[in-house]
């Protein structure tokens, strides 16, 4: 897929950053150069290695980014002249010393300023309004792209003698391959009419994606329903009622506004007891942007246009299809291997789905439900079954997950597994009094910190970016770079409940999982041991492997001992009852076949849409019955509002989240095996020395082999979900296709 690695890094570590906050923001017009006073600039002069956030202003951010962007562009031009002999020099003798190192030092200051601006944007929008941040973001991204669009730099890597390259470290080889791939996907190897065609095509694609996204936003805003009957809202948790209340002083009495925002749709289908209301919202959601609603908002035309343009893009760049091009930036690498693995999961998921639906329908009937179960009934009865048969009450458990206990337990777990110490540092300049800073030390050597991170965990309606359903971000402020002398710096910015009246922030299980996941994401950024920032942490990690560390941390929540270590009643400090821990374990596996089939459907749908030229609806009609027990509604047009695939950057990559879970489950199984032998710490250190240390400096397939001694297997995920049953007939289960290619 044509997406720059800088764009990839933005997406994976700065996802959802461009969604508008509740504050409208404003544009500050300042000179691009800014004031040339580095000794007074809190962005370029760090206090004790850290930015002076209290002294950062919009003007300084914009001005500094302008200076640094120009410096990068001039530096690349100077390097190009040297590479082509235009500077009077005789070219280069050492590609590492003469090309890689200068590029590394050239862009490091820009990356830091960009990270500071992003942190402020998410953590304090009064200091960094949306429109101001977008100005900074576009300027920084444009400057960063210059080195990947440089033909002299590209040629210096492409023409590198094979024997010389073999003598380089794996990290340096990966870095060179990154430049080559990034440049090729940008069209550097095509010229003449093909280059003009690609440029025109990419312009059209940008317009079509923007229109697709714009129509979804309009359709979401266009639909609303006001509910005045409190009886319909009795089962909703207080946090959801608050999000839906028209008047925040009447959260319990209402009225409540129901919209097509994904967070609202998900929770309404889960908690609304009235089937008619559920159907009304479901049909509005699945039909939006289709020919069955407002014709001016139909996206079918744009969907087909985006597919066609992506196909032409791939052909121009020499690929069989857009899906094949997408595999260039994936751990899986092979369409055949991916399909084989998805098919193997499906062999177990489909029988589990059928069994689960029989059980759910029986449960609903026993509890007074007389209609035939349909797709919009499943979320409601799924929740009811989990609560009644397994005593799972997510909201009631909040009192056992106070933030201080969860956070200290999380840090203790990370320290024991990964051989580190996490120590809070006081007196650090931050953007809000709630923000805390922590140094990370290697527990086995040295007294100097190897990394640091901020936590800004509580919601602030008047300041922080808030996206319903998304309660956290991990921002990489500084990348590890031995060349530039930079230790990694990150920020965890979340929107968990604010402590009030002496009561700590109380988390539900979803909140706990999000915190663990984001912290795992941060660990990969913070514990990397690479020399170069371009392959440090999450940079240059293949899309379908970038969430592995995050999913590993959430997998650890399946261990009763871990749950016990992070929980106790916020008043009495009594431990979480054993029945609750059992209910949490059941929560991870309840209707897992149903959930997995949905993920497999969307993953395969995305692949087929980018592998074939068949009309989108024909593809849906072919695939839908394979992964669902319900018939496809005649007016269901859900692909017309699949923003992540068609207006976002996840075309032919939707499967990536599922693949990351598959790999993480296999990694977690190694921890389970090691714990049974009393060797879990050894497994943790091995994970740190492979997945966390390698960053993007080694292909994740090879990283996994170093950790596990083999390739990933779907079996571990199936066992984790509780739906693995040994199959005696080997012909029933797919072999998984060809193995991933070696890096």
XYZ file of C-alpha atoms in Angstrom:
743
model
C 0.000 0.000 0.000
C 1.264 3.450 -0.768
C 1.590 4.987 2.615
C 4.821 6.543 3.716
C 6.569 5.038 6.670
C 6.304 8.421 8.306
C 2.582 8.256 7.678
C 2.635 4.694 8.994
C 4.333 5.821 12.167
C 1.772 8.583 12.557
C -1.091 6.158 12.105
C 0.198 3.530 14.456
C 1.409 5.710 17.289
C -0.725 8.783 16.747
C -3.992 7.234 15.620
C -7.191 9.289 15.674
C -5.237 12.436 16.418
C -6.953 14.468 13.744
C -10.498 14.057 15.012
C -11.912 17.406 16.027
C -12.140 18.085 19.709
C -15.011 19.787 21.458
C -12.993 22.981 21.243
C -13.024 24.539 17.802
C -9.548 26.002 17.942
C -8.179 28.788 15.765
C -5.376 29.478 13.330
C -2.411 31.549 14.438
C -0.604 33.231 11.575
C 3.076 33.497 12.443
C 6.220 33.651 10.334
C 7.485 30.196 9.388
C 11.020 30.975 10.535
C 10.026 32.110 14.021
C 12.269 33.902 16.464
C 15.854 32.704 16.386
C 16.364 32.417 20.130
C 17.279 28.765 20.790
C 18.480 29.534 24.289
C 14.944 30.576 25.180
C 13.116 27.960 23.175
C 11.558 25.261 25.414
C 11.183 22.997 22.387
C 14.819 22.863 21.349
C 16.430 23.341 24.769
C 15.307 20.582 27.113
C 15.290 20.965 30.883
C 16.889 17.853 32.414
C 16.309 16.123 29.112
C 12.609 17.045 29.051
C 10.568 19.713 27.238
C 9.450 22.773 29.207
C 5.758 22.228 28.512
C 4.577 25.173 30.593
C 6.588 27.563 28.429
C 5.505 26.135 25.086
C 3.304 28.401 22.987
C 1.572 27.943 19.656
C 3.820 30.591 18.137
C 6.950 28.796 19.313
C 5.704 25.447 18.005
C 4.815 26.780 14.582
C 7.978 28.854 14.348
C 10.258 26.039 15.485
C 8.651 23.523 13.141
C 9.132 26.020 10.317
C 12.820 26.425 11.131
C 13.406 22.713 11.475
C 11.448 21.823 8.333
C 13.527 24.250 6.278
C 16.696 22.870 7.849
C 15.676 19.320 6.861
C 14.859 20.360 3.293
C 18.138 22.283 2.922
C 20.092 19.441 4.484
C 18.619 16.910 2.056
C 19.434 19.197 -0.861
C 23.033 19.563 0.335
C 23.332 15.800 0.676
C 21.929 15.335 -2.836
C 24.580 17.671 -4.234
C 27.263 15.690 -2.475
C 25.874 12.397 -3.782
C 25.748 13.657 -7.375
C 29.065 15.514 -7.231
C 27.336 18.854 -7.572
C 29.096 20.180 -4.483
C 32.532 19.607 -6.002
C 33.150 16.595 -3.772
C 33.818 13.103 -5.056
C 30.594 11.560 -3.840
C 30.624 9.234 -0.819
C 32.830 6.424 0.407
C 30.728 5.063 3.267
C 26.930 5.011 2.913
C 26.410 4.690 6.670
C 28.719 7.546 7.641
C 27.946 9.770 4.653
C 24.194 9.197 4.164
C 22.443 7.359 6.984
C 24.031 9.223 9.889
C 23.515 12.720 8.413
C 19.858 11.929 7.715
C 19.449 10.609 11.247
C 20.823 13.745 12.901
C 19.047 16.025 10.441
C 15.495 14.939 11.276
C 15.769 14.223 15.029
C 14.952 17.813 16.198
C 11.903 17.996 13.911
C 10.571 14.699 15.274
C 10.898 15.938 18.859
C 9.059 19.195 18.217
C 6.363 17.317 16.337
C 5.969 14.936 19.296
C 5.710 17.820 21.786
C 3.055 19.526 19.659
C 1.073 16.308 19.389
C 1.245 15.747 23.141
C -0.115 19.210 23.801
C -2.815 18.750 21.187
C -4.134 15.659 22.957
C -3.376 16.741 26.520
C -4.217 20.444 26.556
C -6.106 21.784 23.552
C -6.126 25.295 25.015
C -2.357 25.317 24.438
C -2.616 23.550 21.065
C -5.992 23.906 19.271
C -6.856 21.512 16.464
C -6.294 23.863 13.543
C -2.953 24.989 14.896
C -1.820 21.422 15.329
C -2.898 20.514 11.804
C -0.697 23.309 10.491
C 2.274 21.879 12.387
C 1.440 18.311 11.420
C 1.259 18.990 7.683
C 4.448 21.064 7.689
C 6.398 18.413 9.608
C 5.071 15.544 7.518
C 5.900 17.341 4.292
C 9.478 18.001 5.390
C 9.948 14.437 6.549
C 8.754 13.108 3.204
C 11.525 14.904 1.298
C 14.243 12.345 2.031
C 12.066 9.499 0.741
C 11.384 11.348 -2.509
C 15.064 11.973 -3.229
C 16.402 10.124 -6.288
C 20.091 10.609 -5.341
C 19.489 9.168 -1.870
C 17.477 6.312 -3.360
C 20.201 5.513 -5.882
C 22.896 5.590 -3.219
C 21.065 2.768 -1.440
C 19.909 0.900 -4.553
C 23.367 0.807 -6.103
C 25.057 -0.276 -2.911
C 27.427 -3.199 -3.504
C 25.849 -6.451 -2.333
C 28.935 -7.575 -0.447
C 29.141 -4.244 1.348
C 25.495 -4.501 2.362
C 25.983 -8.020 3.720
C 28.649 -6.709 6.100
C 26.235 -4.191 7.580
C 24.205 -4.896 10.699
C 20.680 -6.275 10.300
C 19.379 -2.952 11.575
C 21.252 -0.995 8.896
C 20.057 -3.383 6.196
C 16.458 -2.930 7.399
C 16.941 0.829 7.366
C 18.202 0.776 3.783
C 15.346 -1.515 2.748
C 12.945 0.918 4.361
C 14.229 3.798 2.243
C 14.099 1.687 -0.912
C 10.561 0.440 -0.310
C 9.277 3.821 0.816
C 10.651 5.450 -2.312
C 9.396 2.720 -4.662
C 5.891 2.907 -3.235
C 6.048 6.643 -3.824
C 6.715 6.012 -7.511
C 10.363 6.980 -7.651
C 11.183 4.291 -10.241
C 8.532 5.309 -12.759
C 8.881 8.339 -14.999
C 7.380 10.156 -17.936
C 3.682 9.665 -18.577
C 3.411 6.960 -15.904
C 4.657 9.348 -13.244
C 2.191 12.003 -14.368
C -0.580 9.424 -14.375
C 0.324 8.297 -10.852
C 0.331 11.869 -9.587
C -3.052 12.554 -11.178
C -4.412 9.260 -9.884
C -3.285 9.958 -6.304
C -4.955 13.348 -6.460
C -8.225 11.761 -7.556
C -7.897 9.093 -4.896
C -7.453 11.733 -2.210
C -10.610 13.509 -3.398
C -12.650 10.285 -3.511
C -11.527 9.248 -0.030
C -12.347 12.687 1.319
C -15.815 12.579 -0.224
C -16.402 9.082 1.149
C -15.469 10.242 4.643
C -17.412 13.494 4.362
C -20.632 11.744 3.428
C -20.306 9.382 6.387
C -19.925 12.347 8.722
C -22.987 14.043 7.260
C -25.036 10.833 7.446
C -24.049 10.323 11.080
C -25.063 13.874 11.977
C -28.294 13.659 10.004
C -29.780 10.847 12.058
C -30.903 11.380 15.639
C -33.611 10.033 17.885
C -34.672 11.443 21.226
C -35.766 9.009 23.922
C -37.833 10.391 26.767
C -38.961 7.164 28.412
C -36.636 6.324 31.344
C -37.841 2.717 31.259
C -35.952 2.196 27.994
C -32.720 3.391 29.600
C -32.798 1.568 32.935
C -30.196 -1.011 31.942
C -27.665 1.526 30.637
C -24.600 2.159 32.840
C -24.180 5.698 34.239
C -21.175 6.491 32.035
C -23.182 5.748 28.870
C -26.233 7.649 30.129
C -24.014 10.646 30.710
C -22.685 10.459 27.159
C -26.219 10.309 25.737
C -27.967 12.835 28.005
C -29.237 15.979 26.312
C -28.915 17.885 29.606
C -25.939 16.923 31.768
C -27.898 17.917 34.891
C -30.607 15.373 34.004
C -28.540 12.290 33.257
C -30.957 9.928 35.048
C -34.248 11.534 34.012
C -33.341 12.261 30.413
C -34.116 12.899 27.644
C -31.316 11.125 25.765
C -30.151 11.662 22.200
C -29.369 8.592 20.117
C -27.125 9.062 17.083
C -25.150 6.948 14.619
C -21.821 7.558 16.321
C -20.143 4.101 16.585
C -19.877 4.380 20.371
C -23.589 5.144 20.632
C -24.666 2.371 18.252
C -22.565 -0.232 20.059
C -23.877 0.641 23.510
C -27.488 1.146 22.452
C -27.689 -2.300 20.837
C -26.120 -3.781 23.959
C -28.321 -2.146 26.584
C -31.673 -1.244 24.971
C -34.367 -3.819 25.934
C -36.811 -2.798 23.194
C -36.346 -4.750 19.955
C -38.084 -2.153 17.773
C -35.749 0.591 18.937
C -32.756 -1.684 18.377
C -33.884 -2.511 14.849
C -34.492 1.140 14.021
C -30.969 2.162 14.980
C -29.362 -0.919 13.400
C -31.081 -0.450 10.046
C -30.199 3.268 10.005
C -26.584 2.389 10.740
C -26.210 -0.387 8.140
C -28.047 1.554 5.406
C -26.366 4.923 5.819
C -24.612 6.239 2.710
C -26.423 3.693 0.531
C -28.859 3.991 -2.371
C -31.650 3.080 0.043
C -31.407 6.380 1.908
C -30.520 9.923 0.829
C -29.231 9.615 -2.749
C -27.003 12.659 -2.260
C -25.118 10.798 0.471
C -24.639 7.482 -1.344
C -21.075 6.153 -1.193
C -21.380 3.180 -3.517
C -20.024 5.231 -6.421
C -17.058 6.488 -4.395
C -16.370 2.995 -3.043
C -16.064 1.581 -6.543
C -14.002 4.546 -7.678
C -11.563 4.110 -4.772
C -11.183 0.411 -5.584
C -10.559 1.191 -9.252
C -8.014 3.909 -8.500
C -6.159 1.703 -6.021
C -6.023 -1.068 -8.597
C -4.531 1.327 -11.185
C -2.090 2.596 -8.581
C -0.884 -0.938 -7.864
C -0.550 -1.751 -11.570
C 1.524 1.376 -12.208
C 3.846 0.374 -9.394
C 4.189 -3.150 -10.750
C 1.876 -5.155 -8.488
C -0.787 -7.676 -9.383
C -3.353 -5.997 -7.124
C -3.644 -3.448 -4.352
C -3.796 -6.316 -1.859
C -0.486 -7.688 -3.153
C 1.035 -4.238 -2.840
C -0.267 -3.995 0.713
C 1.659 -7.120 1.708
C 4.922 -5.220 1.155
C 4.448 -3.520 4.527
C 3.068 -6.536 6.408
C 4.543 -9.313 8.508
C 2.420 -11.877 6.654
C 3.835 -10.788 3.251
C 1.959 -13.500 1.304
C -1.742 -13.435 0.360
C -1.700 -17.242 0.238
C -0.233 -17.584 3.728
C -2.699 -15.060 5.128
C -5.712 -16.759 3.584
C -4.528 -20.138 4.823
C -4.232 -18.831 8.380
C -7.647 -17.130 8.255
C -9.190 -20.324 6.892
C -7.670 -22.318 9.733
C -9.243 -19.971 12.264
C -12.555 -20.247 10.424
C -12.570 -24.063 10.636
C -12.970 -23.708 14.399
C -14.828 -20.381 14.592
C -17.837 -21.425 12.477
C -18.796 -24.532 14.524
C -18.337 -22.486 17.709
C -20.574 -19.745 16.277
C -23.369 -22.211 15.519
C -23.208 -23.721 19.006
C -23.187 -20.285 20.619
C -26.204 -19.067 18.652
C -28.212 -22.123 19.654
C -27.314 -21.473 23.279
C -28.101 -17.752 23.046
C -31.467 -18.321 21.359
C -32.388 -20.864 24.023
C -31.370 -18.463 26.787
C -33.431 -15.620 25.279
C -36.487 -17.846 24.914
C -36.190 -18.986 28.525
C -36.149 -15.343 29.563
C -39.314 -14.316 27.749
C -38.044 -13.492 24.263
C -40.580 -14.796 21.750
C -39.242 -13.461 18.435
C -36.684 -15.162 16.250
C -33.152 -13.988 17.042
C -31.656 -11.556 14.529
C -28.322 -9.826 14.221
C -29.437 -6.655 16.048
C -30.654 -8.780 19.011
C -27.334 -10.515 19.629
C -25.478 -7.726 21.537
C -28.340 -7.318 24.033
C -28.892 -10.998 24.758
C -25.184 -11.712 24.712
C -24.719 -9.255 27.571
C -27.741 -10.627 29.448
C -26.499 -14.211 29.136
C -23.022 -13.315 30.369
C -24.477 -11.454 33.343
C -27.007 -14.110 34.372
C -25.156 -17.346 33.694
C -21.692 -16.163 34.678
C -22.420 -13.301 37.120
C -20.444 -10.832 35.048
C -21.235 -7.210 35.886
C -18.694 -4.865 34.383
C -19.941 -1.770 36.176
C -20.224 -3.390 39.612
C -16.577 -4.410 39.408
C -15.440 -0.779 39.096
C -15.105 -0.485 42.865
C -12.366 -3.137 42.770
C -10.267 -1.381 40.128
C -9.186 2.012 41.544
C -6.627 3.669 39.300
C -3.791 3.852 41.888
C -4.039 0.086 42.537
C -4.284 -0.808 38.844
C -1.383 1.441 37.869
C 0.951 0.254 40.625
C 0.058 -3.353 39.807
C 0.740 -2.746 36.127
C 4.128 -1.190 36.856
C 5.056 -4.015 39.250
C 4.100 -6.569 36.609
C 6.235 -4.832 33.955
C 9.167 -4.589 36.371
C 9.046 -8.279 37.290
C 8.641 -9.499 33.701
C 10.976 -7.217 31.794
C 13.784 -6.493 34.225
C 13.157 -2.764 34.614
C 12.445 -0.261 37.393
C 9.819 2.471 36.997
C 10.391 5.461 39.282
C 8.301 8.613 39.487
C 10.281 11.841 39.134
C 8.932 14.918 40.890
C 9.387 18.543 39.897
C 8.991 17.876 36.172
C 7.520 20.603 33.996
C 4.168 19.339 32.586
C 1.086 20.637 30.768
C -1.310 19.978 33.696
C -1.143 19.246 37.419
C -2.612 15.761 36.834
C 0.363 14.781 34.690
C 3.067 12.600 36.235
C 6.464 11.622 34.892
C 8.312 8.323 35.302
C 11.882 7.293 34.561
C 12.621 3.744 33.418
C 15.843 2.101 34.610
C 17.439 -1.155 33.590
C 17.206 -3.183 36.806
C 20.409 -5.088 36.137
C 22.813 -2.269 35.362
C 23.436 1.434 35.595
C 21.896 4.255 37.566
C 20.940 6.404 34.596
C 17.420 6.160 33.152
C 17.098 4.480 29.762
C 13.717 6.068 28.934
C 10.897 8.133 30.368
C 7.178 8.650 29.993
C 4.358 10.932 31.076
C 0.915 9.809 32.232
C -2.116 12.042 31.782
C -4.902 9.629 32.642
C -8.049 11.576 33.533
C -10.640 13.269 31.359
C -10.867 17.073 31.286
C -13.856 18.194 29.238
C -12.605 21.750 28.899
C -9.108 20.844 27.688
C -8.522 17.355 26.366
C -9.433 15.781 23.078
C -12.231 13.303 23.659
C -13.479 10.675 21.236
C -16.310 8.497 22.556
C -15.221 4.880 22.602
C -11.524 5.769 22.366
C -10.113 6.484 25.806
C -6.413 6.603 25.154
C -3.375 7.325 23.029
C 0.311 6.571 23.227
C 2.365 9.411 21.803
C 6.002 8.845 20.922
C 7.633 12.190 21.697
C 11.280 11.234 21.147
C 12.534 8.134 19.330
C 15.527 6.173 20.556
C 18.639 7.174 18.637
C 22.127 6.231 19.707
C 23.436 8.293 16.783
C 21.648 11.466 17.951
C 22.119 10.631 21.638
C 18.363 10.518 22.308
C 16.649 8.302 24.842
C 13.008 7.471 24.090
C 10.293 9.637 25.574
C 6.549 8.952 25.419
C 3.207 10.057 26.819
C 0.149 8.020 27.779
C -2.846 10.310 27.398
C -6.205 8.840 28.399
C -9.744 9.872 29.346
C -10.523 7.699 32.339
C -12.997 8.888 35.012
C -11.743 11.847 37.025
C -11.234 11.354 40.791
C -13.982 13.236 42.644
C -14.672 14.092 46.298
C -11.822 11.962 47.591
C -12.860 8.922 45.557
C -10.210 7.614 43.162
C -10.859 7.022 39.482
C -12.684 3.696 39.246
C -12.112 1.658 36.090
C -14.278 -0.944 34.450
C -12.706 -3.964 32.792
C -12.642 -2.288 29.371
C -10.731 0.632 30.884
C -8.224 -1.739 32.468
C -7.682 -3.488 29.139
C -7.146 -0.174 27.368
C -4.596 0.939 29.964
C -2.690 -2.349 29.682
C -2.801 -2.234 25.882
C -1.543 1.335 25.633
C 1.190 0.638 28.158
C 2.318 -2.362 26.107
C 2.402 -0.068 23.087
C 4.536 2.367 25.109
C 6.947 -0.355 26.233
C 7.837 -1.146 22.637
C 8.644 2.522 22.083
C 10.543 2.906 25.370
C 12.588 -0.303 25.599
C 13.919 -0.423 22.057
C 17.682 -0.872 21.726
C 18.165 0.229 18.121
C 20.785 2.725 16.950
C 18.596 4.638 14.487
C 15.320 6.441 15.121
C 13.894 5.380 11.745
C 13.717 1.782 12.996
C 13.330 2.460 16.722
C 10.364 1.246 18.726
C 7.270 1.169 16.549
C 8.900 2.863 13.571
C 9.222 0.506 10.607
C 7.352 -2.303 12.386
C 5.029 -4.007 9.910
C 1.404 -2.969 10.279
C 0.084 -6.380 11.277
C 2.684 -6.762 14.037
C 2.632 -3.312 15.581
C -0.026 -4.199 18.196
C 1.626 -7.401 19.427
C 3.074 -5.901 22.629
C -0.243 -4.223 23.432
C -2.207 -7.433 22.944
C 0.323 -9.386 25.003
C -0.268 -7.068 27.963
C -4.051 -7.470 27.703
C -3.598 -11.248 27.386
C -1.890 -11.210 30.787
C -5.243 -10.135 32.247
C -6.429 -13.709 31.695
C -4.128 -14.772 34.535
C -6.043 -14.767 37.863
C -2.860 -13.810 39.713
C -2.469 -10.700 37.567
C -6.107 -9.719 38.148
C -5.603 -10.214 41.872
C -2.453 -8.055 41.860
C -4.163 -5.040 40.260
C -7.462 -5.116 42.160
C -8.874 -4.442 45.626
C -11.921 -2.562 46.885
C -11.170 1.154 46.884
C -12.595 1.586 50.425
C -12.030 -1.689 52.272
C -9.060 -2.974 50.215
C -10.759 -6.373 50.192
C -9.630 -8.567 47.276
C -11.808 -9.100 44.242
C -14.035 -12.141 44.974
C -13.027 -15.393 43.305
C -16.396 -15.570 41.514
C -15.649 -12.195 39.890
C -12.258 -13.413 38.698
C -13.940 -16.470 37.196
C -16.496 -14.193 35.528
C -13.671 -12.114 34.023
C -12.102 -15.254 32.600
C -15.454 -16.221 31.094
C -15.807 -12.722 29.658
C -12.740 -13.341 27.485
C -14.223 -16.484 25.915
C -17.987 -15.863 25.906
C -19.311 -16.079 22.329
C -15.763 -15.990 21.020
C -16.782 -17.878 17.881
C -19.335 -15.198 17.043
C -16.812 -12.389 17.528
C -14.085 -14.207 15.602
C -16.393 -14.917 12.658
C -17.224 -11.217 12.430
C -13.527 -10.339 12.386
C -12.858 -12.993 9.765
C -15.724 -11.735 7.629
C -14.495 -8.149 7.592
C -10.896 -9.256 7.003
C -11.849 -11.429 4.036
C -14.266 -8.839 2.681
C -11.509 -6.222 2.703
C -9.098 -8.591 0.934
C -11.602 -9.591 -1.761
C -12.538 -5.981 -2.411
C -8.872 -5.272 -3.172
C -8.094 -8.531 -4.983
C -10.976 -8.671 -7.455
C -12.986 -6.338 -9.670
C -16.365 -7.894 -8.799
C -19.058 -5.436 -7.729
C -18.874 -4.838 -3.987
C -22.410 -6.057 -3.288
C -21.770 -9.334 -5.114
C -18.731 -9.907 -2.907
C -20.797 -9.202 0.202
C -23.541 -11.618 -0.906
C -20.928 -14.335 -1.474
C -19.051 -13.923 1.817
C -21.740 -12.888 4.313
C -23.497 -16.286 4.634
C -20.193 -18.030 5.308
C -19.556 -16.049 8.499
C -23.080 -15.353 9.773
C -26.020 -17.497 10.788
C -28.450 -14.709 9.852
C -29.496 -13.887 6.289
C -28.141 -10.675 4.778
C -30.726 -7.912 4.964
C -31.672 -6.769 1.460
C -30.877 -3.152 2.296
C -27.741 -3.763 4.357
C -24.963 -1.702 2.734
C -22.350 -1.673 5.506
C -19.324 -1.403 3.136
C -20.588 2.045 2.124
C -19.647 3.336 5.570
C -16.456 1.342 6.247
C -14.323 4.430 6.786
C -11.172 2.670 8.002
C -10.919 0.783 4.714
C -12.009 3.346 2.137
C -11.339 6.790 3.595
C -8.641 5.598 5.981
C -5.375 3.812 5.309
C -6.426 0.269 6.160
C -7.411 -0.937 2.698
C -6.299 -4.582 2.322
C -5.014 -4.304 5.897
C -8.131 -4.732 8.029
C -6.928 -8.190 9.050
C -3.904 -6.628 10.801
C -5.539 -6.338 14.206
C -6.577 -9.989 14.102
C -3.101 -11.063 13.010
C -1.506 -9.081 15.853
C -3.829 -10.889 18.267
C -2.862 -14.231 16.733
C 0.852 -13.524 17.178
C 0.351 -12.098 20.680
C -1.655 -15.158 21.739
C 1.208 -17.399 20.650
C 3.649 -15.213 22.583
C 1.368 -15.351 25.637
C 1.254 -19.146 25.421
C 5.034 -19.095 25.885
C 4.529 -17.116 29.114
C 1.948 -19.659 30.296
C 4.309 -22.547 29.532
C 7.183 -20.753 31.272
C 5.081 -19.991 34.353
C 4.235 -23.673 34.743
C 7.989 -24.299 34.962
C 8.635 -21.319 37.253
C 10.405 -19.492 34.431
C 8.020 -16.640 33.566
C 10.656 -14.006 34.289
C 12.950 -15.649 31.760
C 10.154 -15.478 29.171
C 9.666 -11.790 29.975
C 13.351 -11.003 29.547
C 13.386 -12.950 26.285
C 10.391 -10.921 25.056
C 12.175 -7.700 26.012
C 15.352 -8.803 24.216
C 13.445 -9.672 21.031
C 10.144 -7.890 20.400
C 10.791 -4.825 22.546
C 14.499 -4.383 21.852
C 14.444 -5.013 18.090
C 11.784 -2.434 17.230
C 11.626 -2.088 13.459
C 15.252 -3.094 13.052
C 14.399 -6.729 12.383
C 11.519 -8.292 10.469
C 8.818 -9.427 12.943
C 8.769 -12.937 11.463
C 12.422 -13.299 12.435
C 11.784 -11.640 15.802
C 9.061 -14.196 16.489
C 11.351 -17.074 15.480
C 14.005 -15.778 17.871
C 11.433 -15.679 20.673
C 9.458 -18.870 19.932
C 11.767 -20.923 17.745
C 9.175 -21.367 14.976
C 6.536 -19.491 12.950
C 3.260 -18.288 14.545
C 0.397 -20.758 14.836
C -3.361 -19.974 15.000
C -3.730 -22.706 17.617
C -2.768 -20.448 20.538
C -5.427 -17.840 19.712
C -8.060 -20.546 19.365
C -7.056 -21.998 22.737
C -7.123 -18.546 24.338
C -10.644 -18.025 23.006
C -11.723 -21.424 24.281
C -12.803 -22.723 20.877
C -9.908 -25.025 19.981
C -10.863 -28.652 19.578
C -8.318 -31.110 18.149
C -9.296 -32.298 14.688
C -8.286 -35.890 13.955
C -8.787 -35.624 10.212
C -5.818 -33.524 9.001
C -7.600 -32.705 5.742
C -10.176 -30.650 7.656
C -7.750 -27.965 8.764
C -5.818 -25.779 6.381
C -2.048 -25.963 6.541
C -1.862 -22.181 6.593
C -0.353 -21.871 3.126
C 3.244 -20.962 2.393
C 5.446 -19.787 5.222
C 6.237 -16.072 5.526
C 9.308 -15.011 3.617
C 12.572 -14.502 5.429
C 13.591 -10.886 5.781
